[in-house]
XYZ file of C-alpha atoms in Angstrom:
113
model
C 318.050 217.009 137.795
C 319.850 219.256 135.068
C 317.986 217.229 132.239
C 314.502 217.896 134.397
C 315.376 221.814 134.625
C 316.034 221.375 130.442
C 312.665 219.810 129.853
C 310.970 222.179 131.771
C 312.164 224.943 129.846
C 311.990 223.451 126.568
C 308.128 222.953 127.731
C 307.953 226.691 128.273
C 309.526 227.704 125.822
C 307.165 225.906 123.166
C 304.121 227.353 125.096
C 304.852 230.660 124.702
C 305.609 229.957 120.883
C 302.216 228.310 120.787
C 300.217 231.595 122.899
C 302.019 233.444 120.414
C 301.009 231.906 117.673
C 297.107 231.859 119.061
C 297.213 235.450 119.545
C 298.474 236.423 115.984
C 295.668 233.718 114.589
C 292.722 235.994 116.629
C 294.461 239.275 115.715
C 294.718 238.282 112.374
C 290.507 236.705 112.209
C 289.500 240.291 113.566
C 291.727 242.414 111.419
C 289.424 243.651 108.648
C 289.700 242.196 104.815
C 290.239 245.234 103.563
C 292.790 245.824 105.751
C 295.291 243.815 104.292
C 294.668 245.020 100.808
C 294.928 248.451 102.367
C 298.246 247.934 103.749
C 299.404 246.109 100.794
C 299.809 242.560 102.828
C 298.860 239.090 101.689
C 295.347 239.053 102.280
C 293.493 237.869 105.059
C 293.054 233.984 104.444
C 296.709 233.815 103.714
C 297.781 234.879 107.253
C 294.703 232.932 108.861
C 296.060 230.018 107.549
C 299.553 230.288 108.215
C 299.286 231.191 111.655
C 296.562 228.518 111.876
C 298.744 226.164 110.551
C 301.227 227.358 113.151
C 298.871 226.788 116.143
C 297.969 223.270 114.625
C 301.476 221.981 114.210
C 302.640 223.915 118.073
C 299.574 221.670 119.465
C 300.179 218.535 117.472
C 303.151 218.109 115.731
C 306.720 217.989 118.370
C 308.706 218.622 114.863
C 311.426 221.753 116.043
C 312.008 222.832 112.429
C 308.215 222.891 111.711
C 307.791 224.736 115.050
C 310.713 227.185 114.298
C 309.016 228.121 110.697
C 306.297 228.697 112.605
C 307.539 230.735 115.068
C 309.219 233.221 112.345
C 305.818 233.504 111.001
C 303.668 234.687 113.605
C 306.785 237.092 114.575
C 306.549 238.299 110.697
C 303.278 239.037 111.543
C 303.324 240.835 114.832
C 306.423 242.774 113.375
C 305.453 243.916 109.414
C 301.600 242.837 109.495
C 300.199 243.838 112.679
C 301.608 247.301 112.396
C 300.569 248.299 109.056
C 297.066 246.957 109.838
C 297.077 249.675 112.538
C 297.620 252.101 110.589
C 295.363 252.010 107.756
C 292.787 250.977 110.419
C 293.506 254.132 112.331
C 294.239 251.820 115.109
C 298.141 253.989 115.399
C 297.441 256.539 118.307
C 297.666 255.691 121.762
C 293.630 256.898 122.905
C 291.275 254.974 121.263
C 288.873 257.302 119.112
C 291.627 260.208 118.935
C 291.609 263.503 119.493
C 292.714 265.621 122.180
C 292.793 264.777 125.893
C 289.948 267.297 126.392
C 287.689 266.152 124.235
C 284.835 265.143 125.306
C 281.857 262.543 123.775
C 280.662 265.253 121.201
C 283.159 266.904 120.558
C 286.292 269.489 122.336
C 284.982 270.611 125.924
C 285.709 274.141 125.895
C 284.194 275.074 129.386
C 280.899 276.738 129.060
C 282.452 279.344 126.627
């Protein structure tokens, strides 16, 4: 019973590594090329195929050391890379295009003034 609970969480545990990994792999195939030279990051193919790498060897390969250097990869990348991409994308504020919370489509709304 104890051994079953184990399993199960080990199995959990190596499925979140692996959606982890999947998400940093799209992030990192949408970012922009330019991007990465922007932020002053290993370029784009670098990161694509490290954290493809990473979702390969989750999927495939049960090796825990292989899975662990994975792991501190894709966090590498949420944490340093994902950030800085962001910000030279303009990506940093919380509303999407910017601006004030009374602007409107074209521009400020200043009402009818």
């Amino acid at each position: 019973m104890l051994s079953s609970g184990f399993s199960n969480l080990l199995w959990l545990i190596y499925m979140a590594m692996f959606a982890m990994a999947a998400v940093a792999l799209v992030m990192a195939v949408i970012a922009r090329d330019d991007a990465y030279r922007a932020a002053d990051k290993q370029n784009k193919m670098f990161w694509t195929i490290i954290l493809g790498i990473t979702v390969m060897v989750n999927l495939l390969v049960p090796v825990l050391f292989l899975q662990i250097a994975g792991l501190i990869a894709t966090i590498v990348f949420f944490v340093d890379v994902r950030p800085a991409l962001k910000q030279v994308s303009g990506g940093g504020g919380g509303r999407r295009g910017g601006g004030s919370s009374s602007d409107g489509p074209y521009g400020p709304y200043n009402g009818g003034r």
